[in-house]
mmCIF file of C-alpha atoms in Angstrom:
data_model
loop_
_atom_site.group_PDB
_atom_site.id
_atom_site.type_symbol
_atom_site.label_atom_id
_atom_site.label_comp_id
_atom_site.label_asym_id
_atom_site.label_seq_id
_atom_site.Cartn_x
_atom_site.Cartn_y
_atom_site.Cartn_z
ATOM 1 C CA UNK A 1 20.649 20.833 24.915
ATOM 2 C CA UNK A 2 19.514 23.605 22.637
ATOM 3 C CA UNK A 3 17.489 22.444 19.647
ATOM 4 C CA UNK A 4 15.492 24.539 17.230
ATOM 5 C CA UNK A 5 12.143 23.480 15.880
ATOM 6 C CA UNK A 6 13.085 25.104 12.583
ATOM 7 C CA UNK A 7 15.260 22.080 11.847
ATOM 8 C CA UNK A 8 12.210 19.839 12.177
ATOM 9 C CA UNK A 9 9.566 21.188 9.777
ATOM 10 C CA UNK A 10 7.275 18.235 10.500
ATOM 11 C CA UNK A 11 6.683 19.727 13.951
ATOM 12 C CA UNK A 12 5.384 23.007 12.649
ATOM 13 C CA UNK A 13 1.683 23.490 13.085
ATOM 14 C CA UNK A 14 -0.361 24.347 10.016
ATOM 15 C CA UNK A 15 -1.928 27.698 10.801
ATOM 16 C CA UNK A 16 -4.247 30.016 8.965
ATOM 17 C CA UNK A 17 -3.254 33.683 9.175
ATOM 18 C CA UNK A 18 -5.944 34.438 11.748
ATOM 19 C CA UNK A 19 -4.693 31.721 14.089
ATOM 20 C CA UNK A 20 -1.027 32.664 14.145
ATOM 21 C CA UNK A 21 -1.389 34.524 17.428
ATOM 22 C CA UNK A 22 -0.721 31.269 19.240
ATOM 23 C CA UNK A 23 2.234 30.347 17.027
ATOM 24 C CA UNK A 24 4.764 31.038 19.758
ATOM 25 C CA UNK A 25 2.929 28.719 22.160
ATOM 26 C CA UNK A 26 2.857 25.980 19.544
ATOM 27 C CA UNK A 27 6.551 26.394 18.836
ATOM 28 C CA UNK A 28 7.324 26.193 22.531
ATOM 29 C CA UNK A 29 5.265 23.002 22.796
ATOM 30 C CA UNK A 30 7.144 21.515 19.841
ATOM 31 C CA UNK A 31 10.447 22.505 21.449
ATOM 32 C CA UNK A 32 9.423 20.751 24.666
ATOM 33 C CA UNK A 33 8.421 17.602 22.799
ATOM 34 C CA UNK A 34 11.636 17.531 20.795
ATOM 35 C CA UNK A 35 13.887 18.132 23.792
ATOM 36 C CA UNK A 36 12.049 15.539 25.880
ATOM 37 C CA UNK A 37 12.269 13.002 23.079
ATOM 38 C CA UNK A 38 16.017 13.484 22.604
ATOM 39 C CA UNK A 39 16.967 13.652 26.279
ATOM 40 C CA UNK A 40 14.702 10.899 27.632
ATOM 41 C CA UNK A 41 16.761 7.784 28.334
ATOM 42 C CA UNK A 42 16.029 4.425 29.873
ATOM 43 C CA UNK A 43 13.977 1.423 28.956
ATOM 44 C CA UNK A 44 10.877 2.039 26.807
ATOM 45 C CA UNK A 45 11.754 5.734 26.486
ATOM 46 C CA UNK A 46 10.434 5.683 22.920
ATOM 47 C CA UNK A 47 7.073 4.292 23.987
ATOM 48 C CA UNK A 48 6.755 6.801 26.813
ATOM 49 C CA UNK A 49 6.832 9.604 24.246
ATOM 50 C CA UNK A 50 3.912 8.143 22.301
ATOM 51 C CA UNK A 51 0.441 9.649 22.497
ATOM 52 C CA UNK A 52 -2.877 7.838 22.417
ATOM 53 C CA UNK A 53 -3.308 8.532 18.706
ATOM 54 C CA UNK A 54 0.001 6.788 18.010
ATOM 55 C CA UNK A 55 -1.350 3.560 19.478
ATOM 56 C CA UNK A 56 -4.150 3.618 16.906
ATOM 57 C CA UNK A 57 -1.606 4.319 14.160
ATOM 58 C CA UNK A 58 0.384 1.268 15.217
ATOM 59 C CA UNK A 59 -2.794 -0.805 15.125
ATOM 60 C CA UNK A 60 -3.131 0.251 11.494
ATOM 61 C CA UNK A 61 0.323 -1.204 10.825
ATOM 62 C CA UNK A 62 -0.613 -4.300 12.826
ATOM 63 C CA UNK A 63 -3.596 -4.909 10.542
ATOM 64 C CA UNK A 64 -1.428 -4.507 7.466
ATOM 65 C CA UNK A 65 1.103 -7.029 8.737
ATOM 66 C CA UNK A 66 -1.642 -9.518 9.581
ATOM 67 C CA UNK A 67 -3.023 -9.140 6.061
ATOM 68 C CA UNK A 68 0.352 -10.108 4.617
ATOM 69 C CA UNK A 69 0.567 -13.168 6.859
ATOM 70 C CA UNK A 70 -2.957 -14.244 5.908
ATOM 71 C CA UNK A 71 -2.041 -14.013 2.222
ATOM 72 C CA UNK A 72 0.960 -16.205 2.918
ATOM 73 C CA UNK A 73 -1.202 -18.754 4.700
ATOM 74 C CA UNK A 74 -3.559 -18.777 1.715
ATOM 75 C CA UNK A 75 -0.695 -19.502 -0.672
ATOM 76 C CA UNK A 76 0.351 -22.440 1.519
ATOM 77 C CA UNK A 77 -3.102 -23.907 2.148
ATOM 78 C CA UNK A 78 -5.350 -22.609 -0.687
ATOM 79 C CA UNK A 79 -8.013 -22.080 1.987
ATOM 80 C CA UNK A 80 -10.143 -19.054 0.935
ATOM 81 C CA UNK A 81 -10.785 -18.293 4.609
ATOM 82 C CA UNK A 82 -7.267 -16.875 4.858
ATOM 83 C CA UNK A 83 -7.771 -14.853 1.691
ATOM 84 C CA UNK A 84 -10.928 -13.278 3.092
ATOM 85 C CA UNK A 85 -9.013 -12.407 6.265
ATOM 86 C CA UNK A 86 -6.200 -10.904 4.189
ATOM 87 C CA UNK A 87 -8.688 -8.626 2.415
ATOM 88 C CA UNK A 88 -10.557 -7.608 5.557
ATOM 89 C CA UNK A 89 -7.529 -6.566 7.614
ATOM 90 C CA UNK A 90 -6.711 -3.466 5.483
ATOM 91 C CA UNK A 91 -10.285 -2.249 6.023
ATOM 92 C CA UNK A 92 -9.781 -2.605 9.772
ATOM 93 C CA UNK A 93 -6.515 -0.726 9.344
ATOM 94 C CA UNK A 94 -8.390 2.077 7.578
ATOM 95 C CA UNK A 95 -10.667 2.410 10.608
ATOM 96 C CA UNK A 96 -7.661 2.844 12.893
ATOM 97 C CA UNK A 97 -6.139 5.257 10.363
ATOM 98 C CA UNK A 98 -9.301 7.362 10.528
ATOM 99 C CA UNK A 99 -9.501 7.252 14.306
ATOM 100 C CA UNK A 100 -5.908 8.285 15.003
ATOM 101 C CA UNK A 101 -6.422 11.679 13.369
ATOM 102 C CA UNK A 102 -9.747 12.230 15.105
ATOM 103 C CA UNK A 103 -8.238 11.314 18.478
ATOM 104 C CA UNK A 104 -5.288 13.641 17.940
ATOM 105 C CA UNK A 105 -7.650 16.532 17.154
ATOM 106 C CA UNK A 106 -9.960 15.608 20.036
ATOM 107 C CA UNK A 107 -7.118 15.567 22.559
ATOM 108 C CA UNK A 108 -5.405 18.496 20.837
ATOM 109 C CA UNK A 109 -2.122 16.663 21.031
ATOM 110 C CA UNK A 110 0.259 14.942 18.689
ATOM 111 C CA UNK A 111 3.610 13.259 19.103
ATOM 112 C CA UNK A 112 6.777 14.023 17.187
ATOM 113 C CA UNK A 113 6.623 10.721 15.377
ATOM 114 C CA UNK A 114 2.917 10.816 14.603
ATOM 115 C CA UNK A 115 3.222 11.815 10.945
ATOM 116 C CA UNK A 116 6.073 9.399 10.280
ATOM 117 C CA UNK A 117 4.277 6.545 12.017
ATOM 118 C CA UNK A 118 1.147 7.246 10.005
ATOM 119 C CA UNK A 119 2.994 7.114 6.684
ATOM 120 C CA UNK A 120 4.851 3.912 7.538
ATOM 121 C CA UNK A 121 1.675 2.201 8.727
ATOM 122 C CA UNK A 122 -0.179 3.312 5.582
ATOM 123 C CA UNK A 123 2.593 1.877 3.430
ATOM 124 C CA UNK A 124 2.196 -1.541 5.054
ATOM 125 C CA UNK A 125 -1.613 -1.630 5.134
ATOM 126 C CA UNK A 126 -2.442 0.088 1.841
ATOM 127 C CA UNK A 127 0.742 -0.392 -0.178
ATOM 128 C CA UNK A 128 2.363 -3.740 0.545
ATOM 129 C CA UNK A 129 -0.607 -5.768 1.845
ATOM 130 C CA UNK A 130 -2.841 -5.218 -1.248
ATOM 131 C CA UNK A 131 -0.050 -6.231 -3.643
ATOM 132 C CA UNK A 132 0.704 -9.399 -1.670
ATOM 133 C CA UNK A 133 -3.010 -10.252 -1.741
ATOM 134 C CA UNK A 134 -3.111 -9.680 -5.509
ATOM 135 C CA UNK A 135 -0.058 -11.911 -5.919
ATOM 136 C CA UNK A 136 -1.674 -14.635 -3.804
ATOM 137 C CA UNK A 137 -4.849 -14.537 -5.907
ATOM 138 C CA UNK A 138 -3.112 -15.004 -9.236
ATOM 139 C CA UNK A 139 -1.061 -11.979 -10.344
ATOM 140 C CA UNK A 140 2.153 -14.000 -10.300
ATOM 141 C CA UNK A 141 3.657 -13.570 -13.760
ATOM 142 C CA UNK A 142 6.981 -11.681 -13.855
ATOM 143 C CA UNK A 143 5.392 -8.591 -15.437
ATOM 144 C CA UNK A 144 2.547 -8.743 -12.908
ATOM 145 C CA UNK A 145 4.987 -8.693 -10.016
ATOM 146 C CA UNK A 146 6.952 -5.902 -11.674
ATOM 147 C CA UNK A 147 3.832 -3.723 -11.839
ATOM 148 C CA UNK A 148 2.938 -4.605 -8.246
ATOM 149 C CA UNK A 149 6.455 -3.535 -7.257
ATOM 150 C CA UNK A 150 5.956 -0.256 -9.121
ATOM 151 C CA UNK A 151 2.747 0.205 -7.124
ATOM 152 C CA UNK A 152 4.611 -0.182 -3.818
ATOM 153 C CA UNK A 153 7.391 2.174 -4.932
ATOM 154 C CA UNK A 154 4.810 4.739 -6.039
ATOM 155 C CA UNK A 155 3.217 4.487 -2.609
ATOM 156 C CA UNK A 156 6.585 5.120 -0.968
ATOM 157 C CA UNK A 157 7.210 8.150 -3.173
ATOM 158 C CA UNK A 158 3.709 9.495 -2.603
ATOM 159 C CA UNK A 159 3.979 9.241 1.195
ATOM 160 C CA UNK A 160 7.461 10.788 1.214
ATOM 161 C CA UNK A 161 6.175 13.746 -0.823
ATOM 162 C CA UNK A 162 3.213 14.107 1.513
ATOM 163 C CA UNK A 163 5.496 14.302 4.559
ATOM 164 C CA UNK A 164 7.482 17.202 3.162
ATOM 165 C CA UNK A 165 4.672 19.128 1.448
ATOM 166 C CA UNK A 166 1.688 18.607 3.754
ATOM 167 C CA UNK A 167 2.332 21.847 5.615
ATOM 168 C CA UNK A 168 2.162 23.834 2.362
ATOM 169 C CA UNK A 169 -1.275 22.571 1.346
ATOM 170 C CA UNK A 170 -4.142 24.930 2.341
ATOM 171 C CA UNK A 171 -5.843 23.905 5.600
ATOM 172 C CA UNK A 172 -9.010 24.929 7.352
ATOM 173 C CA UNK A 173 -9.223 26.403 10.841
ATOM 174 C CA UNK A 174 -9.051 22.943 12.413
ATOM 175 C CA UNK A 175 -5.866 22.037 10.552
ATOM 176 C CA UNK A 176 -7.541 19.746 8.012
ATOM 177 C CA UNK A 177 -6.119 19.810 4.477
ATOM 178 C CA UNK A 178 -8.431 20.904 1.671
ATOM 179 C CA UNK A 179 -7.198 18.305 -0.811
ATOM 180 C CA UNK A 180 -4.665 15.566 -1.537
ATOM 181 C CA UNK A 181 -1.943 15.955 -4.151
ATOM 182 C CA UNK A 182 -2.208 12.733 -6.072
ATOM 183 C CA UNK A 183 -4.392 9.777 -5.217
ATOM 184 C CA UNK A 184 -3.983 9.001 -1.479
ATOM 185 C CA UNK A 185 -2.605 5.544 -0.792
ATOM 186 C CA UNK A 186 -5.647 4.416 1.281
ATOM 187 C CA UNK A 187 -7.545 4.568 -2.017
ATOM 188 C CA UNK A 188 -6.075 1.106 -2.652
ATOM 189 C CA UNK A 189 -9.016 -0.150 -0.587
ATOM 190 C CA UNK A 190 -10.941 0.090 -3.872
ATOM 191 C CA UNK A 191 -8.502 -2.409 -5.395
ATOM 192 C CA UNK A 192 -8.966 -4.660 -2.378
ATOM 193 C CA UNK A 193 -12.710 -4.384 -2.917
ATOM 194 C CA UNK A 194 -12.172 -5.559 -6.491
ATOM 195 C CA UNK A 195 -10.227 -8.561 -5.202
ATOM 196 C CA UNK A 196 -13.152 -9.321 -2.889
ATOM 197 C CA UNK A 197 -15.463 -9.349 -5.899
ATOM 198 C CA UNK A 198 -13.073 -11.814 -7.548
ATOM 199 C CA UNK A 199 -13.519 -14.105 -4.549
ATOM 200 C CA UNK A 200 -17.283 -13.834 -4.863
ATOM 201 C CA UNK A 201 -17.055 -14.633 -8.572
ATOM 202 C CA UNK A 202 -14.687 -17.517 -8.003
ATOM 203 C CA UNK A 203 -12.230 -15.813 -10.361
ATOM 204 C CA UNK A 204 -8.963 -16.385 -8.549
ATOM 205 C CA UNK A 205 -6.185 -18.927 -8.325
ATOM 206 C CA UNK A 206 -4.963 -21.358 -5.694
ATOM 207 C CA UNK A 207 -1.594 -23.039 -5.315
ATOM 208 C CA UNK A 208 -2.875 -25.820 -7.615
ATOM 209 C CA UNK A 209 -4.198 -23.511 -10.351
ATOM 210 C CA UNK A 210 -7.460 -21.708 -11.056
ATOM 211 C CA UNK A 211 -10.252 -22.142 -8.519
ATOM 212 C CA UNK A 212 -13.005 -24.578 -9.450
ATOM 213 C CA UNK A 213 -16.500 -24.752 -7.955
ATOM 214 C CA UNK A 214 -16.110 -28.363 -6.859
ATOM 215 C CA UNK A 215 -16.099 -29.811 -3.387
ATOM 216 C CA UNK A 216 -16.817 -27.940 -0.155
ATOM 217 C CA UNK A 217 -16.068 -24.242 -0.055
ATOM 218 C CA UNK A 218 -16.664 -21.356 2.291
ATOM 219 C CA UNK A 219 -19.788 -19.184 2.238
ATOM 220 C CA UNK A 220 -19.520 -16.279 -0.219
ATOM 221 C CA UNK A 221 -16.544 -17.844 -2.018
ATOM 222 C CA UNK A 222 -17.689 -18.375 -5.603
ATOM 223 C CA UNK A 223 -21.276 -17.376 -4.804
ATOM 224 C CA UNK A 224 -21.500 -15.406 -8.076
ATOM 225 C CA UNK A 225 -19.514 -17.960 -10.066
ATOM 226 C CA UNK A 226 -22.291 -18.495 -12.613
ATOM 227 C CA UNK A 227 -22.636 -14.762 -13.315
ATOM 228 C CA UNK A 228 -19.320 -14.526 -15.124
ATOM 229 C CA UNK A 229 -18.111 -17.321 -17.393
ATOM 230 C CA UNK A 230 -14.497 -18.400 -17.546
ATOM 231 C CA UNK A 231 -11.841 -18.934 -14.922
ATOM 232 C CA UNK A 232 -8.909 -17.084 -13.453
ATOM 233 C CA UNK A 233 -8.748 -13.357 -12.817
ATOM 234 C CA UNK A 234 -11.225 -11.209 -14.815
ATOM 235 C CA UNK A 235 -10.193 -9.882 -18.245
ATOM 236 C CA UNK A 236 -7.748 -12.761 -18.677
ATOM 237 C CA UNK A 237 -4.134 -12.440 -19.787
ATOM 238 C CA UNK A 238 -2.260 -10.778 -22.612
ATOM 239 C CA UNK A 239 0.475 -12.842 -24.276
ATOM 240 C CA UNK A 240 3.120 -11.571 -26.662
ATOM 241 C CA UNK A 241 5.362 -14.329 -28.025
ATOM 242 C CA UNK A 242 8.552 -13.105 -29.693
ATOM 243 C CA UNK A 243 10.673 -16.091 -28.709
ATOM 244 C CA UNK A 244 11.356 -17.126 -32.316
ATOM 245 C CA UNK A 245 12.484 -13.640 -33.283
ATOM 246 C CA UNK A 246 14.663 -13.417 -30.180
ATOM 247 C CA UNK A 247 16.250 -16.798 -30.917
ATOM 248 C CA UNK A 248 16.974 -15.759 -34.480
ATOM 249 C CA UNK A 249 18.595 -12.562 -33.217
ATOM 250 C CA UNK A 250 20.739 -14.351 -30.625
ATOM 251 C CA UNK A 251 21.737 -17.066 -33.068
ATOM 252 C CA UNK A 252 22.987 -14.549 -35.640
ATOM 253 C CA UNK A 253 26.541 -15.416 -36.572
ATOM 254 C CA UNK A 254 26.353 -18.786 -34.839
ATOM 255 C CA UNK A 255 28.567 -17.767 -31.903
ATOM 256 C CA UNK A 256 26.072 -18.108 -29.035
ATOM 257 C CA UNK A 257 24.712 -21.513 -30.193
ATOM 258 C CA UNK A 258 28.268 -22.883 -30.184
ATOM 259 C CA UNK A 259 29.064 -21.275 -26.840
ATOM 260 C CA UNK A 260 25.840 -22.025 -24.933
ATOM 261 C CA UNK A 261 24.314 -24.777 -26.996
ATOM 262 C CA UNK A 262 21.248 -24.521 -29.191
ATOM 263 C CA UNK A 263 18.930 -26.074 -26.591
ATOM 264 C CA UNK A 264 19.890 -23.666 -23.799
ATOM 265 C CA UNK A 265 19.671 -20.711 -26.168
ATOM 266 C CA UNK A 266 16.179 -21.810 -27.228
ATOM 267 C CA UNK A 267 15.080 -22.115 -23.591
ATOM 268 C CA UNK A 268 16.401 -18.640 -22.808
ATOM 269 C CA UNK A 269 14.643 -17.218 -25.867
ATOM 270 C CA UNK A 270 11.371 -18.822 -24.843
ATOM 271 C CA UNK A 271 11.688 -17.557 -21.263
ATOM 272 C CA UNK A 272 12.505 -13.955 -22.136
ATOM 273 C CA UNK A 273 10.654 -13.726 -25.444
ATOM 274 C CA UNK A 274 7.223 -14.937 -24.325
ATOM 275 C CA UNK A 275 5.650 -12.172 -22.261
ATOM 276 C CA UNK A 276 2.455 -12.920 -20.308
ATOM 277 C CA UNK A 277 0.631 -10.388 -18.157
ATOM 278 C CA UNK A 278 -2.816 -10.233 -16.561
ATOM 279 C CA UNK A 279 -4.788 -7.404 -18.123
ATOM 280 C CA UNK A 280 -5.985 -6.336 -14.679
ATOM 281 C CA UNK A 281 -2.368 -5.444 -13.866
ATOM 282 C CA UNK A 282 -2.775 -2.324 -16.002
ATOM 283 C CA UNK A 283 -5.324 -1.065 -13.473
ATOM 284 C CA UNK A 284 -2.639 -1.236 -10.777
ATOM 285 C CA UNK A 285 -0.239 0.581 -13.099
ATOM 286 C CA UNK A 286 -2.723 3.410 -13.705
ATOM 287 C CA UNK A 287 -3.348 3.602 -9.941
ATOM 288 C CA UNK A 288 0.402 3.924 -9.382
ATOM 289 C CA UNK A 289 0.647 6.865 -11.788
ATOM 290 C CA UNK A 290 -2.336 8.541 -10.140
ATOM 291 C CA UNK A 291 -0.693 8.304 -6.712
ATOM 292 C CA UNK A 292 2.464 10.131 -7.780
ATOM 293 C CA UNK A 293 0.637 12.721 -9.897
ATOM 294 C CA UNK A 294 1.151 16.296 -8.739
ATOM 295 C CA UNK A 295 -1.574 17.833 -10.855
ATOM 296 C CA UNK A 296 -4.290 15.477 -9.630
ATOM 297 C CA UNK A 297 -5.998 17.050 -6.629
ATOM 298 C CA UNK A 298 -8.473 14.918 -4.717
ATOM 299 C CA UNK A 299 -10.768 16.816 -2.301
ATOM 300 C CA UNK A 300 -10.325 15.576 1.242
ATOM 301 C CA UNK A 301 -13.624 14.393 2.754
#
């Protein structure tokens, strides 16, 4: 089977002009990897094409999935132990995310799927898992969940752009990019850190409502409760009630009240006209815009 590496730009090595003398060798290596990947059949043929760095990438995704499950367990039990676990797992995932690149450079090898695996694992650990944790801790209003969904979609778009433009960003002699276009998705660890502070302050919700410093609780949960008065997530909520105006608009002419009934129309007006959102959700919205920004360039450490 004849296959050209030109049809797979993700396999191209990022080279500075002075290192292009070995470009033909790199292309040949990419050709070998691609041909072996396509032609290898049998059980576990996909796994046999993985490199050591890919195992660490998968562990990143494993940590992200575990974080989501821990958030789910917290919603069911209201036990802060699960919430702490949900917030710690993405940090463990970040360690594996850091190690996979170092191992690939140390072994001077990479698999065909390495970049794709890395992006998918990052989406789970730093895109989906933080939003599920935020939902579990109290960001559950319809507008909150809409903004959290925008955050996930922005992460998807940011990672997709990275996959197709990474080779065009300036790199050093070791193949390391000089900067990120837009805020990298692992930066969501800062948002997870904020959620951890909320646990320390006791400013979060359980399945029964806002957390209260009564009864037995885990170490560190609510330790700083007396430092910040109030309850629920910090900054509180923003409520805009236009239900009366909406009802008046829908009842104009008297057709809908006769068709649906005045009581049902009033309930619909109250549901759609009263908008409640946690103010902290705007931080997630700003983060989403920063991730998809093309003009924002973050130096790579």
